[in-house]
PDB file of C-alpha atoms and ligand atoms in Angstrom:
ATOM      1  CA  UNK A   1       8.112  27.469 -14.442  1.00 38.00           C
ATOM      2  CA  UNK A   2      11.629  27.455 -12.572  1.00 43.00           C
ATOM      3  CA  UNK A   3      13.775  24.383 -12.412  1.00 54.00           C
ATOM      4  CA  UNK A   4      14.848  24.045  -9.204  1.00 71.00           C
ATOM      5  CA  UNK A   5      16.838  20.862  -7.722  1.00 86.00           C
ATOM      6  CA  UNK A   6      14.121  18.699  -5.942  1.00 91.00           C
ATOM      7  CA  UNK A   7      14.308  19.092  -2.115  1.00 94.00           C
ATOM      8  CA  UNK A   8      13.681  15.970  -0.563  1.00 96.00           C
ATOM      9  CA  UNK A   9      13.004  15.397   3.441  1.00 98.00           C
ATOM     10  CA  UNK A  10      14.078  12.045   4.782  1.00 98.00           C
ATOM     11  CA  UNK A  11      12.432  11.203   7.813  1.00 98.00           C
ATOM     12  CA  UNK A  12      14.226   8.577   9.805  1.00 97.00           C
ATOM     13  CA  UNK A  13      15.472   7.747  13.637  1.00 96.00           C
ATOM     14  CA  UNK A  14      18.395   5.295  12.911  1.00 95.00           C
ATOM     15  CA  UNK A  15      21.236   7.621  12.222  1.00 96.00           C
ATOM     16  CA  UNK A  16      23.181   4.929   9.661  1.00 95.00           C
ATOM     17  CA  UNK A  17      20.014   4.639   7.525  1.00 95.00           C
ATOM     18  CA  UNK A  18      19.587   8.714   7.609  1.00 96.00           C
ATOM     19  CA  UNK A  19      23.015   9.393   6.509  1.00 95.00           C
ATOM     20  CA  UNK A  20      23.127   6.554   3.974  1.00 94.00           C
ATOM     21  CA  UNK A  21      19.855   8.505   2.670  1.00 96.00           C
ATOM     22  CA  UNK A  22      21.528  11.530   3.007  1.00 96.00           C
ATOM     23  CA  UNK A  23      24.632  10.737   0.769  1.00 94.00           C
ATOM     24  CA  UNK A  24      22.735   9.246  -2.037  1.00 92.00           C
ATOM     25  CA  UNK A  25      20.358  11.435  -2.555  1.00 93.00           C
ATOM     26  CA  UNK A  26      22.739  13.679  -2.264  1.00 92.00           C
ATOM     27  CA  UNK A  27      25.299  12.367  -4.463  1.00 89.00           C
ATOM     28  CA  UNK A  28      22.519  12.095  -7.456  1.00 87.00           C
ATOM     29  CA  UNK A  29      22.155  15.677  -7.056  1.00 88.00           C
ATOM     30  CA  UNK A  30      19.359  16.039  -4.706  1.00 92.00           C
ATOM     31  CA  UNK A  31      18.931  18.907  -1.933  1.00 93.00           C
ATOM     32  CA  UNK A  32      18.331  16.476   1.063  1.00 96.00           C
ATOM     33  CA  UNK A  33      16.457  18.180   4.438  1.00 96.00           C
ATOM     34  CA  UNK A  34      16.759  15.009   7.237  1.00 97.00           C
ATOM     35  CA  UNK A  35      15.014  14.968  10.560  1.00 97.00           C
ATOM     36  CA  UNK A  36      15.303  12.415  13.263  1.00 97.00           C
ATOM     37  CA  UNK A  37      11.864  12.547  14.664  1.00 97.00           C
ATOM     38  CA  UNK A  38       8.013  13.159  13.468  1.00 97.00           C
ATOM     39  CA  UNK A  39       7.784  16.903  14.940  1.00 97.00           C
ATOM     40  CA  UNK A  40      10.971  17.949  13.791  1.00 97.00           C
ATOM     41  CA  UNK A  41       9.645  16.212   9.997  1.00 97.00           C
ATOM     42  CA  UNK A  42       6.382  18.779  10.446  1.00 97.00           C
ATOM     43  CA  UNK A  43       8.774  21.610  11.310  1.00 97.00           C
ATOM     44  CA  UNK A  44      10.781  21.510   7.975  1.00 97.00           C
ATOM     45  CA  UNK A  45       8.012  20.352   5.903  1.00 97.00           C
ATOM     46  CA  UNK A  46       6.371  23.535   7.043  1.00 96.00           C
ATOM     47  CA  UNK A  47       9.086  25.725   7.223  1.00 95.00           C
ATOM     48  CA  UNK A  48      11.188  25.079   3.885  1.00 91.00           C
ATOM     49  CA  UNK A  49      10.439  24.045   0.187  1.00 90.00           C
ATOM     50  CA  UNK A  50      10.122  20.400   0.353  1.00 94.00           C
ATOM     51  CA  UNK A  51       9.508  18.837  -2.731  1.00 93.00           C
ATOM     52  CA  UNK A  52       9.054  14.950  -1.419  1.00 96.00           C
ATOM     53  CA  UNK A  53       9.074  13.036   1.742  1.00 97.00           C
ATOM     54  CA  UNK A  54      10.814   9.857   2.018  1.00 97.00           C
ATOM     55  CA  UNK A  55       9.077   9.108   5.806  1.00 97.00           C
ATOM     56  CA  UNK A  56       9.613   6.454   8.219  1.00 96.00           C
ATOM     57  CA  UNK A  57       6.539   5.204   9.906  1.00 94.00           C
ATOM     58  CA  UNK A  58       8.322   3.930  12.809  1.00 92.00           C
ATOM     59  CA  UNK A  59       9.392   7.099  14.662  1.00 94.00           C
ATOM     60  CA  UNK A  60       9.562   8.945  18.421  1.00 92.00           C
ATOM     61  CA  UNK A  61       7.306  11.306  19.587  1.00 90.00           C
ATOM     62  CA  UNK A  62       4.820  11.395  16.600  1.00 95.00           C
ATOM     63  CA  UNK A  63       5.123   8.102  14.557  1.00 95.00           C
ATOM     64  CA  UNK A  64       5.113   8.254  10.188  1.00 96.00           C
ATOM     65  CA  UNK A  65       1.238   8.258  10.276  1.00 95.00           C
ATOM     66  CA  UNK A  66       0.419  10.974  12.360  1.00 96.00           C
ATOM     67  CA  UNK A  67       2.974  12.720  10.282  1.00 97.00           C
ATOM     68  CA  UNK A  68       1.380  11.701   6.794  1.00 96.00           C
ATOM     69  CA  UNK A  69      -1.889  12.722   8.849  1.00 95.00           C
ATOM     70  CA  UNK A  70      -1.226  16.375   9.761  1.00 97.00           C
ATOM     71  CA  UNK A  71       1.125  16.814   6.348  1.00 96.00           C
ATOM     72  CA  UNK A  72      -2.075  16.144   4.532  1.00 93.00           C
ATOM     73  CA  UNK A  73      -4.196  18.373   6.796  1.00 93.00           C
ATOM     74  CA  UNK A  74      -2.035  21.548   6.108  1.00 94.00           C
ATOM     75  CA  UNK A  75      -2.888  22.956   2.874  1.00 90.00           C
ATOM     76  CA  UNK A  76       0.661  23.848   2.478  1.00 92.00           C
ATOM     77  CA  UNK A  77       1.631  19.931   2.038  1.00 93.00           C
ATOM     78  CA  UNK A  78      -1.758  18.377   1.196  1.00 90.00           C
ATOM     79  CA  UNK A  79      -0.227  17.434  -2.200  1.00 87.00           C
ATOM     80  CA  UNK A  80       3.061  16.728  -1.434  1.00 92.00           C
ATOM     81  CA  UNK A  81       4.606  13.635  -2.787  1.00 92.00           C
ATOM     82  CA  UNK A  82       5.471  10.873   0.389  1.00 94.00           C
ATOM     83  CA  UNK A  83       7.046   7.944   0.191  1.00 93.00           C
ATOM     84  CA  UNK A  84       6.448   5.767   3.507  1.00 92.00           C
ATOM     85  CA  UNK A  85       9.538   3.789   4.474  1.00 93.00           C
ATOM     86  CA  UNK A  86       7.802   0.454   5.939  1.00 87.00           C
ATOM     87  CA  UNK A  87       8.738  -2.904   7.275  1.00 82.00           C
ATOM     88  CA  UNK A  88       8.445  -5.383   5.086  1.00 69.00           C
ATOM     89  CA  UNK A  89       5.405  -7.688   6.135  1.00 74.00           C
ATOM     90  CA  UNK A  90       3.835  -5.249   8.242  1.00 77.00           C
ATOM     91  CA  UNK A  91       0.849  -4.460   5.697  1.00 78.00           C
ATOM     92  CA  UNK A  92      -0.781  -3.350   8.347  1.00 82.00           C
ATOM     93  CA  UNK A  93       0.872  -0.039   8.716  1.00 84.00           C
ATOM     94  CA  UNK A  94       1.266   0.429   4.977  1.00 81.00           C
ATOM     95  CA  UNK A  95      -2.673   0.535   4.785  1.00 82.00           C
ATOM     96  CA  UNK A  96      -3.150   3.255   7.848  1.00 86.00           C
ATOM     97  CA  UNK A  97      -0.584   5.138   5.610  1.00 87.00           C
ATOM     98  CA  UNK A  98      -2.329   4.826   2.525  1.00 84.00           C
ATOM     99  CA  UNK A  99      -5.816   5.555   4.362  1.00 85.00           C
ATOM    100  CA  UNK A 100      -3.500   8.701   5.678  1.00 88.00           C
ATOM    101  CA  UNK A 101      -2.612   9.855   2.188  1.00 88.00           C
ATOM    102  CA  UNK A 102       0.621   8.512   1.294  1.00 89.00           C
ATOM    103  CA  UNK A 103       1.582   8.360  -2.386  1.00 85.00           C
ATOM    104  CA  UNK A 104       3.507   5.213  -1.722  1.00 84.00           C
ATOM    105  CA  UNK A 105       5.726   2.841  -0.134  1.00 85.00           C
ATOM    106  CA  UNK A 106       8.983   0.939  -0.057  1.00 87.00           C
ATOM    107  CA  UNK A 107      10.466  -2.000   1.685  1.00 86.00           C
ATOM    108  CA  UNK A 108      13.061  -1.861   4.321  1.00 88.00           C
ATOM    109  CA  UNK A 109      15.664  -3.347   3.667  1.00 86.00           C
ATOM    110  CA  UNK A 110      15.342  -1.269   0.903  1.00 86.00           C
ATOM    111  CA  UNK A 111      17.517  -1.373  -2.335  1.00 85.00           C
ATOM    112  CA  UNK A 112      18.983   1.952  -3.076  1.00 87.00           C
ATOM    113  CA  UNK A 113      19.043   1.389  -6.730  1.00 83.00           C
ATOM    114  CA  UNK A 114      15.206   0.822  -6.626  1.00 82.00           C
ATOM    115  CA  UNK A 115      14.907   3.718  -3.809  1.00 87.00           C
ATOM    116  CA  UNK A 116      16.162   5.941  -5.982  1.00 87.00           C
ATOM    117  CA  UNK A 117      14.270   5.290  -9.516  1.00 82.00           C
ATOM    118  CA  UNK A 118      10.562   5.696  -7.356  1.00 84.00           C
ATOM    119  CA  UNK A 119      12.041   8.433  -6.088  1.00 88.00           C
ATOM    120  CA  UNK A 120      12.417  10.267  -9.386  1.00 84.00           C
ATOM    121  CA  UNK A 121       9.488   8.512 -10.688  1.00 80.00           C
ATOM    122  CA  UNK A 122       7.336  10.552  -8.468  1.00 82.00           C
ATOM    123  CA  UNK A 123       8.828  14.043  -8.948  1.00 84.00           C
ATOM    124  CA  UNK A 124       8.768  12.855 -12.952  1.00 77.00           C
ATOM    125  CA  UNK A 125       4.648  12.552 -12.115  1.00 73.00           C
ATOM    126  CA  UNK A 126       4.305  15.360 -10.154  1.00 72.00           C
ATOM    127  CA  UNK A 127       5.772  17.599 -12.625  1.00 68.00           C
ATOM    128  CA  UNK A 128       3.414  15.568 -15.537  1.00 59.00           C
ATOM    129  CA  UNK A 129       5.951  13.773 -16.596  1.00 52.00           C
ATOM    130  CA  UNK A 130       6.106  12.035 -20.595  1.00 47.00           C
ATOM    131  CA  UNK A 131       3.885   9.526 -19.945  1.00 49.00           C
ATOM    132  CA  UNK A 132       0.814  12.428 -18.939  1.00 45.00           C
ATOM    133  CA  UNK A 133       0.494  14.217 -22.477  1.00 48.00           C
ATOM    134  CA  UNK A 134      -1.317  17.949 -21.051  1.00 49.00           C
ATOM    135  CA  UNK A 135      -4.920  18.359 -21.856  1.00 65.00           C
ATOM    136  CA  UNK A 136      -7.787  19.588 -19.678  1.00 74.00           C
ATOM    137  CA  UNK A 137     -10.491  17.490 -19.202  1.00 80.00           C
ATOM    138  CA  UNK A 138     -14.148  17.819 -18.393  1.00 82.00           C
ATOM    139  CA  UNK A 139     -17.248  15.368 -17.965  1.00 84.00           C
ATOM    140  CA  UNK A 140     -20.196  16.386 -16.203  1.00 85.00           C
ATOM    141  CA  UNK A 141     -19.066  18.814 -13.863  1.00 86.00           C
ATOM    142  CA  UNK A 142     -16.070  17.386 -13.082  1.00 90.00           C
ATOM    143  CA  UNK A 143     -12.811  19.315 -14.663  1.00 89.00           C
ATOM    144  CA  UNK A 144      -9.057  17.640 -14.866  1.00 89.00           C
ATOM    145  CA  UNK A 145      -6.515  20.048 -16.082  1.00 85.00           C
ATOM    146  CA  UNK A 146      -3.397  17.938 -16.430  1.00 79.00           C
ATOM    147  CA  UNK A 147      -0.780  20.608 -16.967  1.00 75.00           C
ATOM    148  CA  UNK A 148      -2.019  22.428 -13.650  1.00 80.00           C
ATOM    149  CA  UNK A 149      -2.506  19.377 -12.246  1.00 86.00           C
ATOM    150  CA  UNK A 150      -5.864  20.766 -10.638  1.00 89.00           C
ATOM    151  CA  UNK A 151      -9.952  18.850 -10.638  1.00 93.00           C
ATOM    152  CA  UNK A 152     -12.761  20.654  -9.755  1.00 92.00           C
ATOM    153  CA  UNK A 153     -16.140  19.425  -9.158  1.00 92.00           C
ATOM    154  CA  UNK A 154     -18.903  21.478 -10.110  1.00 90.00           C
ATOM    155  CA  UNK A 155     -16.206  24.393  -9.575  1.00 88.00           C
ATOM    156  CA  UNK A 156     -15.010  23.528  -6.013  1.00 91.00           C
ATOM    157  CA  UNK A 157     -11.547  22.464  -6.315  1.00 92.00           C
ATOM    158  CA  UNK A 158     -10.595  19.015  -5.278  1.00 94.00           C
ATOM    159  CA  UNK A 159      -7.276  18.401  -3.173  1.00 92.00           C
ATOM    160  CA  UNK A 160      -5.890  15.039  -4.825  1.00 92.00           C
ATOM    161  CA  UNK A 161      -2.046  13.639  -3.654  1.00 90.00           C
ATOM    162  CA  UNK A 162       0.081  13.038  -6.989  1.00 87.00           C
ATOM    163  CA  UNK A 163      -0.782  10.030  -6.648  1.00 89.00           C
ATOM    164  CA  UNK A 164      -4.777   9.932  -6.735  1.00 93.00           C
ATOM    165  CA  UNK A 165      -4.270  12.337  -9.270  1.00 92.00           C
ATOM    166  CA  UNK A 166      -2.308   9.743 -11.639  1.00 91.00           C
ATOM    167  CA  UNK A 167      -4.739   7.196 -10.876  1.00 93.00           C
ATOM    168  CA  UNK A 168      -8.137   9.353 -11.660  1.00 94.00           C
ATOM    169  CA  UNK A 169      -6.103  10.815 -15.063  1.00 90.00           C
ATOM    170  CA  UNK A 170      -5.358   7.691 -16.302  1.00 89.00           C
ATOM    171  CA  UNK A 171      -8.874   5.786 -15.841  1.00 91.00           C
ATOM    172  CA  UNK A 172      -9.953   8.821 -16.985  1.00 88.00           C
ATOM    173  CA  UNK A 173      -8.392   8.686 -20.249  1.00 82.00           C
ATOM    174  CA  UNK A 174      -9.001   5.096 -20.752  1.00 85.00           C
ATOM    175  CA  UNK A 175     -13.143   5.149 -20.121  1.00 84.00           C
ATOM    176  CA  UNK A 176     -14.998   1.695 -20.105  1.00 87.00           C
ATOM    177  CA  UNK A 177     -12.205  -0.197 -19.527  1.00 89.00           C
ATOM    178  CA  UNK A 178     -11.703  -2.868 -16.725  1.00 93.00           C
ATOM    179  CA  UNK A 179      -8.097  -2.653 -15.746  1.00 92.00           C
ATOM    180  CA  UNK A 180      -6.873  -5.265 -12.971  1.00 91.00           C
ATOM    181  CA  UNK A 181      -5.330  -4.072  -9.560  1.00 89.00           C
ATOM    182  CA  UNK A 182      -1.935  -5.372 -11.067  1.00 86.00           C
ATOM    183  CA  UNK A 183      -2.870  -3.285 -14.142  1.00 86.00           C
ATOM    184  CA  UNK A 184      -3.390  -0.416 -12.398  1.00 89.00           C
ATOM    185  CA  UNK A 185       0.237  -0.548  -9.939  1.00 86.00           C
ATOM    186  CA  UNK A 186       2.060  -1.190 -13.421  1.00 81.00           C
ATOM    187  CA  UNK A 187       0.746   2.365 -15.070  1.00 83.00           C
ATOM    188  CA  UNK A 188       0.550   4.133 -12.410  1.00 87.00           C
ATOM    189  CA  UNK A 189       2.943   3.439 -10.022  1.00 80.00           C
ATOM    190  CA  UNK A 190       5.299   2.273 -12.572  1.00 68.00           C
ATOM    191  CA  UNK A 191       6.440  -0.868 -11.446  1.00 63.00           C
ATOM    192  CA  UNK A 192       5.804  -4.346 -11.545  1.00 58.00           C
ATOM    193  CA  UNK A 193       2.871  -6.222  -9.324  1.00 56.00           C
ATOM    194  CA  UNK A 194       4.332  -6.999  -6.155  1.00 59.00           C
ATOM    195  CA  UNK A 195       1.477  -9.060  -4.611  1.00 56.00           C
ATOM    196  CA  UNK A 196       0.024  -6.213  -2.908  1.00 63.00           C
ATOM    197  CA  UNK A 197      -3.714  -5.279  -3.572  1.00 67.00           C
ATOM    198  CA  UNK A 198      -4.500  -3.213  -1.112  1.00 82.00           C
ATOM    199  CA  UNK A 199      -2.540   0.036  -2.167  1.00 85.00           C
ATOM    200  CA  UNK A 200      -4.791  -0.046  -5.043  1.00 90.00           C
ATOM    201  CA  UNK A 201      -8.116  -0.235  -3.367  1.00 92.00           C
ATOM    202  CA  UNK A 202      -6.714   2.243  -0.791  1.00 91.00           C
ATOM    203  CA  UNK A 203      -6.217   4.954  -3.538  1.00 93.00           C
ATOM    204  CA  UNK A 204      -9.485   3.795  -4.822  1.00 95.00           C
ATOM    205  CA  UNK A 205     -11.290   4.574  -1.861  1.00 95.00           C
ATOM    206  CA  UNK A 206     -10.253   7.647  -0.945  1.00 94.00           C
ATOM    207  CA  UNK A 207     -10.209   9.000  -4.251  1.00 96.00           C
ATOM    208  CA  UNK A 208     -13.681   8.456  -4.322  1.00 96.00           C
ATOM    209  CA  UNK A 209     -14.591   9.827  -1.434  1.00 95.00           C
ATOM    210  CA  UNK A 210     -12.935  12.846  -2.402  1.00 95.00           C
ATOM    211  CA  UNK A 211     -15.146  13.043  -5.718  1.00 95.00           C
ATOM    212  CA  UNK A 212     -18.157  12.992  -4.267  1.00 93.00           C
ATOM    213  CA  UNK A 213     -20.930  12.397  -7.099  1.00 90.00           C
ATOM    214  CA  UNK A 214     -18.162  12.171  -9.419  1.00 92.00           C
ATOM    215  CA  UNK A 215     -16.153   9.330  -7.475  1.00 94.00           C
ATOM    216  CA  UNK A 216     -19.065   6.974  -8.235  1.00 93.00           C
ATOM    217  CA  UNK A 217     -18.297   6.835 -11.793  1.00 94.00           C
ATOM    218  CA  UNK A 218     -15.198   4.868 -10.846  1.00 96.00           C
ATOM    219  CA  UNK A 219     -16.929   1.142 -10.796  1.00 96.00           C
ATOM    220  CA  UNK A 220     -15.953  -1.621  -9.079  1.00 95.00           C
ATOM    221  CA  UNK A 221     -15.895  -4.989 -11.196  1.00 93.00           C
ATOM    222  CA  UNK A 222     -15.878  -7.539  -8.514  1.00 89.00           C
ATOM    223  CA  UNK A 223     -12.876 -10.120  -8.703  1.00 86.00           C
ATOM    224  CA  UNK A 224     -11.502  -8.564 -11.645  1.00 89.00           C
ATOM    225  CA  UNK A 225     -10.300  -4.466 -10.783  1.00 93.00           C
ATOM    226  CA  UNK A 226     -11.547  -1.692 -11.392  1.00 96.00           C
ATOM    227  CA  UNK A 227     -12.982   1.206 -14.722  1.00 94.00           C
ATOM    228  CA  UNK A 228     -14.100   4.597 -15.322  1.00 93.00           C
ATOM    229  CA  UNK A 229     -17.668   4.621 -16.371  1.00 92.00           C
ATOM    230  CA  UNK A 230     -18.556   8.259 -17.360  1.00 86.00           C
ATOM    231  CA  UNK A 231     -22.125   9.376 -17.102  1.00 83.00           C
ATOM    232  CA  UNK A 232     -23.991   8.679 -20.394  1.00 73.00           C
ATOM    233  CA  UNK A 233     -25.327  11.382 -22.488  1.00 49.00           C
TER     234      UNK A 233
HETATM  235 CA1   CA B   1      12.408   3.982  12.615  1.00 92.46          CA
END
Protein backbone atom coordinates (compact mmCIF):
# COMPACT_ATOMS: atom_id res chain seq x y z
CA UNK A 1 0.00 0.00 0.00
CA UNK A 2 1.34 3.63 -0.95
CA UNK A 3 1.46 6.41 1.56
CA UNK A 4 0.19 9.19 0.07
CA UNK A 5 -0.63 12.68 1.93
CA UNK A 6 -4.46 12.58 2.65
CA UNK A 7 -6.41 14.81 0.18
CA UNK A 8 -9.06 16.44 1.88
CA UNK A 9 -12.11 18.51 0.09
CA UNK A 10 -13.55 21.33 2.14
CA UNK A 11 -16.82 22.24 1.10
CA UNK A 12 -17.84 25.68 2.20
CA UNK A 13 -19.56 29.13 0.77
CA UNK A 14 -18.13 31.72 3.28
CA UNK A 15 -14.78 32.49 1.82
CA UNK A 16 -13.05 33.39 5.53
CA UNK A 17 -14.13 29.97 6.89
CA UNK A 18 -12.77 28.19 3.46
CA UNK A 19 -9.46 29.76 3.60
CA UNK A 20 -9.08 29.41 7.37
CA UNK A 21 -9.78 25.57 6.41
CA UNK A 22 -7.55 25.83 3.76
CA UNK A 23 -4.42 27.05 5.75
CA UNK A 24 -4.72 24.60 8.51
CA UNK A 25 -5.15 21.77 6.92
CA UNK A 26 -2.73 22.81 4.96
CA UNK A 27 -0.21 23.85 7.35
CA UNK A 28 -0.50 20.20 9.18
CA UNK A 29 0.51 18.84 5.98
CA UNK A 30 -2.66 18.07 4.29
CA UNK A 31 -3.38 18.31 0.35
CA UNK A 32 -6.57 20.55 0.67
CA UNK A 33 -9.13 20.54 -2.68
CA UNK A 34 -11.88 23.58 -1.62
CA UNK A 35 -15.06 24.29 -3.49
CA UNK A 36 -17.50 27.04 -2.89
CA UNK A 37 -20.66 25.34 -3.87
CA UNK A 38 -22.38 21.64 -3.81
CA UNK A 39 -21.83 20.94 -7.74
CA UNK A 40 -18.51 22.16 -7.88
CA UNK A 41 -17.94 19.64 -4.35
CA UNK A 42 -19.40 16.60 -6.81
CA UNK A 43 -17.05 17.76 -9.57
CA UNK A 44 -13.75 17.29 -7.57
CA UNK A 45 -14.95 14.51 -5.52
CA UNK A 46 -15.42 12.81 -8.84
CA UNK A 47 -12.73 14.05 -10.68
CA UNK A 48 -9.58 13.85 -8.22
CA UNK A 49 -8.37 11.53 -5.31
CA UNK A 50 -10.21 12.76 -2.39
CA UNK A 51 -9.49 11.10 0.61
CA UNK A 52 -12.20 13.00 3.08
CA UNK A 53 -14.83 15.58 2.90
CA UNK A 54 -15.12 18.18 5.42
CA UNK A 55 -18.85 19.43 3.87
CA UNK A 56 -21.00 22.23 4.72
CA UNK A 57 -24.65 21.47 4.73
CA UNK A 58 -25.64 24.93 4.21
CA UNK A 59 -24.65 25.60 0.57
CA UNK A 60 -25.96 27.24 -3.06
CA UNK A 61 -27.23 25.41 -5.72
CA UNK A 62 -27.17 21.84 -4.19
CA UNK A 63 -27.14 22.10 -0.31
CA UNK A 64 -24.53 19.47 2.01
CA UNK A 65 -27.27 16.74 1.86
CA UNK A 66 -27.92 16.35 -1.58
CA UNK A 67 -24.20 16.32 -1.79
CA UNK A 68 -23.69 13.51 0.97
CA UNK A 69 -26.74 11.98 -1.12
CA UNK A 70 -25.29 11.63 -4.63
CA UNK A 71 -21.47 11.15 -3.02
CA UNK A 72 -22.91 8.04 -1.53
CA UNK A 73 -24.78 7.01 -4.70
CA UNK A 74 -21.55 6.97 -6.89
CA UNK A 75 -19.66 3.93 -6.26
CA UNK A 76 -16.59 5.92 -6.68
CA UNK A 77 -17.30 7.82 -3.17
CA UNK A 78 -19.81 5.48 -1.50
CA UNK A 79 -17.15 4.94 1.22
CA UNK A 80 -15.61 8.01 1.46
CA UNK A 81 -15.04 9.49 4.82
CA UNK A 82 -17.45 13.01 5.35
CA UNK A 83 -17.47 15.12 7.93
CA UNK A 84 -20.73 17.45 7.85
CA UNK A 85 -19.98 20.98 9.03
CA UNK A 86 -23.43 21.84 10.92
CA UNK A 87 -24.97 24.55 12.98
CA UNK A 88 -24.93 23.98 16.25
CA UNK A 89 -28.62 23.28 17.49
CA UNK A 90 -29.92 22.47 14.25
CA UNK A 91 -30.18 18.54 14.94
CA UNK A 92 -32.40 18.50 12.50
CA UNK A 93 -30.08 18.67 9.59
CA UNK A 94 -27.42 16.58 11.31
CA UNK A 95 -30.01 13.60 11.23
CA UNK A 96 -30.99 14.04 7.25
CA UNK A 97 -27.11 13.86 7.01
CA UNK A 98 -26.65 10.92 8.95
CA UNK A 99 -29.84 9.21 7.23
CA UNK A 100 -27.69 10.47 3.95
CA UNK A 101 -24.55 8.63 4.97
CA UNK A 102 -22.34 10.94 6.67
CA UNK A 103 -19.58 9.53 8.88
CA UNK A 104 -19.95 12.48 11.17
CA UNK A 105 -20.33 15.89 12.30
CA UNK A 106 -18.90 18.99 13.91
CA UNK A 107 -20.12 22.18 15.41
CA UNK A 108 -19.80 25.53 13.88
CA UNK A 109 -18.23 27.58 15.55
CA UNK A 110 -15.97 24.95 15.37
CA UNK A 111 -12.61 24.65 17.33
CA UNK A 112 -9.77 24.03 15.03
CA UNK A 113 -7.82 22.14 17.54
CA UNK A 114 -10.79 19.66 17.85
CA UNK A 115 -11.43 20.01 13.87
CA UNK A 116 -8.36 18.80 13.28
CA UNK A 117 -7.88 15.62 15.75
CA UNK A 118 -11.55 14.06 14.11
CA UNK A 119 -10.12 14.85 11.17
CA UNK A 120 -7.16 12.50 11.51
CA UNK A 121 -9.17 10.29 13.62
CA UNK A 122 -11.11 9.28 10.63
CA UNK A 123 -8.33 8.76 8.05
CA UNK A 124 -6.53 6.82 11.28
CA UNK A 125 -10.01 4.46 10.95
CA UNK A 126 -10.22 4.31 7.52
CA UNK A 127 -6.82 3.08 7.09
CA UNK A 128 -7.60 0.44 10.34
CA UNK A 129 -5.97 2.31 12.49
CA UNK A 130 -4.25 0.73 16.17
CA UNK A 131 -7.22 0.46 17.83
CA UNK A 132 -8.73 -2.25 14.78
CA UNK A 133 -6.14 -5.22 15.27
CA UNK A 134 -6.67 -7.08 11.34
CA UNK A 135 -8.53 -10.30 11.36
CA UNK A 136 -11.28 -11.54 9.04
CA UNK A 137 -14.32 -12.42 10.44
CA UNK A 138 -17.19 -14.70 9.62
CA UNK A 139 -20.62 -15.76 11.33
CA UNK A 140 -23.28 -17.22 9.42
CA UNK A 141 -22.84 -15.95 6.13
CA UNK A 142 -21.82 -12.81 6.95
CA UNK A 143 -17.82 -12.11 6.33
CA UNK A 144 -15.79 -8.91 7.92
CA UNK A 145 -12.31 -8.69 6.68
CA UNK A 146 -10.82 -5.87 8.70
CA UNK A 147 -7.57 -5.30 6.86
CA UNK A 148 -9.61 -4.93 3.46
CA UNK A 149 -12.05 -3.31 5.19
CA UNK A 150 -14.74 -5.30 3.05
CA UNK A 151 -18.38 -7.52 4.53
CA UNK A 152 -20.10 -9.70 2.47
CA UNK A 153 -23.31 -11.32 3.06
CA UNK A 154 -23.81 -14.63 1.83
CA UNK A 155 -21.03 -13.47 -0.82
CA UNK A 156 -22.65 -10.20 -2.07
CA UNK A 157 -20.51 -7.49 -0.93
CA UNK A 158 -21.90 -4.91 1.37
CA UNK A 159 -21.08 -1.06 0.79
CA UNK A 160 -20.55 0.23 4.53
CA UNK A 161 -19.15 4.20 5.13
CA UNK A 162 -15.98 4.00 7.55
CA UNK A 163 -18.03 4.71 9.83
CA UNK A 164 -20.80 1.82 9.86
CA UNK A 165 -17.96 -0.20 9.30
CA UNK A 166 -16.29 0.79 12.83
CA UNK A 167 -19.49 0.45 14.44
CA UNK A 168 -20.49 -3.26 13.01
CA UNK A 169 -16.48 -4.34 13.76
CA UNK A 170 -16.54 -3.36 17.06
CA UNK A 171 -20.05 -4.91 18.29
CA UNK A 172 -18.86 -7.49 16.39
CA UNK A 173 -15.93 -8.23 18.37
CA UNK A 174 -17.56 -7.62 21.61
CA UNK A 175 -20.78 -10.25 21.10
CA UNK A 176 -23.52 -10.28 23.90
CA UNK A 177 -22.71 -7.22 25.22
CA UNK A 178 -25.12 -4.22 25.87
CA UNK A 179 -23.10 -1.13 25.24
CA UNK A 180 -24.96 2.35 25.88
CA UNK A 181 -25.39 5.01 23.02
CA UNK A 182 -22.69 7.05 25.03
CA UNK A 183 -20.67 3.80 25.00
CA UNK A 184 -20.85 3.37 21.63
CA UNK A 185 -19.82 7.47 20.46
CA UNK A 186 -16.79 6.98 22.99
CA UNK A 187 -15.25 3.74 20.94
CA UNK A 188 -16.20 4.49 17.98
CA UNK A 189 -16.23 7.87 17.27
CA UNK A 190 -13.58 8.51 19.73
CA UNK A 191 -14.76 11.16 21.73
CA UNK A 192 -16.60 11.95 24.65
CA UNK A 193 -20.72 11.85 24.88
CA UNK A 194 -21.89 15.05 23.78
CA UNK A 195 -25.64 14.67 24.55
CA UNK A 196 -26.45 13.56 21.20
CA UNK A 197 -28.27 10.13 20.70
CA UNK A 198 -29.39 10.24 17.59
CA UNK A 199 -26.05 9.81 15.54
CA UNK A 200 -25.97 6.54 17.17
CA UNK A 201 -29.34 5.20 16.30
CA UNK A 202 -28.84 6.79 12.84
CA UNK A 203 -25.75 4.52 12.15
CA UNK A 204 -27.76 1.86 13.74
CA UNK A 205 -30.42 2.00 11.39
CA UNK A 206 -28.95 2.13 8.36
CA UNK A 207 -26.42 -0.28 9.09
CA UNK A 208 -29.02 -2.61 9.49
CA UNK A 209 -30.76 -2.09 6.72
CA UNK A 210 -27.78 -2.59 4.80
CA UNK A 211 -27.30 -6.20 6.44
CA UNK A 212 -30.26 -7.49 5.59
CA UNK A 213 -30.78 -10.92 7.60
CA UNK A 214 -27.59 -10.21 9.16
CA UNK A 215 -28.52 -6.56 10.47
CA UNK A 216 -31.09 -8.22 12.77
CA UNK A 217 -28.53 -9.70 14.90
CA UNK A 218 -27.75 -6.18 16.08
CA UNK A 219 -30.54 -6.00 19.09
CA UNK A 220 -32.02 -3.26 20.44
CA UNK A 221 -32.16 -3.20 24.42
CA UNK A 222 -34.78 -0.66 25.02
CA UNK A 223 -33.66 2.36 27.34
CA UNK A 224 -30.33 1.04 27.74
CA UNK A 225 -28.29 0.87 23.90
CA UNK A 226 -27.64 -1.42 21.91
CA UNK A 227 -25.48 -5.49 21.34
CA UNK A 228 -24.48 -7.91 18.84
CA UNK A 229 -26.34 -11.10 19.32
CA UNK A 230 -24.86 -13.68 16.84
CA UNK A 231 -27.02 -16.51 15.68
CA UNK A 232 -26.68 -19.52 18.05
CA UNK A 233 -25.26 -22.72 16.95
CA1 LIG B 1 -22.66 27.74 4.38
Amino acid sequence: MTVETPRILVVEDEPDLRILLDRHLDSAGYRVSLAEDGIEALERAWAEPVDLVLLDLMLPHLDGIEVCRRLRQDERTARLPIIMLTAKNDTADRIRGFEVGADDYINKPFNLQELMLRVAAVLRRRDGGDDFPSRAIGIDGLRLDSHSRIVTVDDVEIDLTAREFDLLYFLINHPNRVFSRADLLRHVWDYDYTGYDRTVDAHVARLRRKLGRSGGWIETEWGIGYKFRPPSG
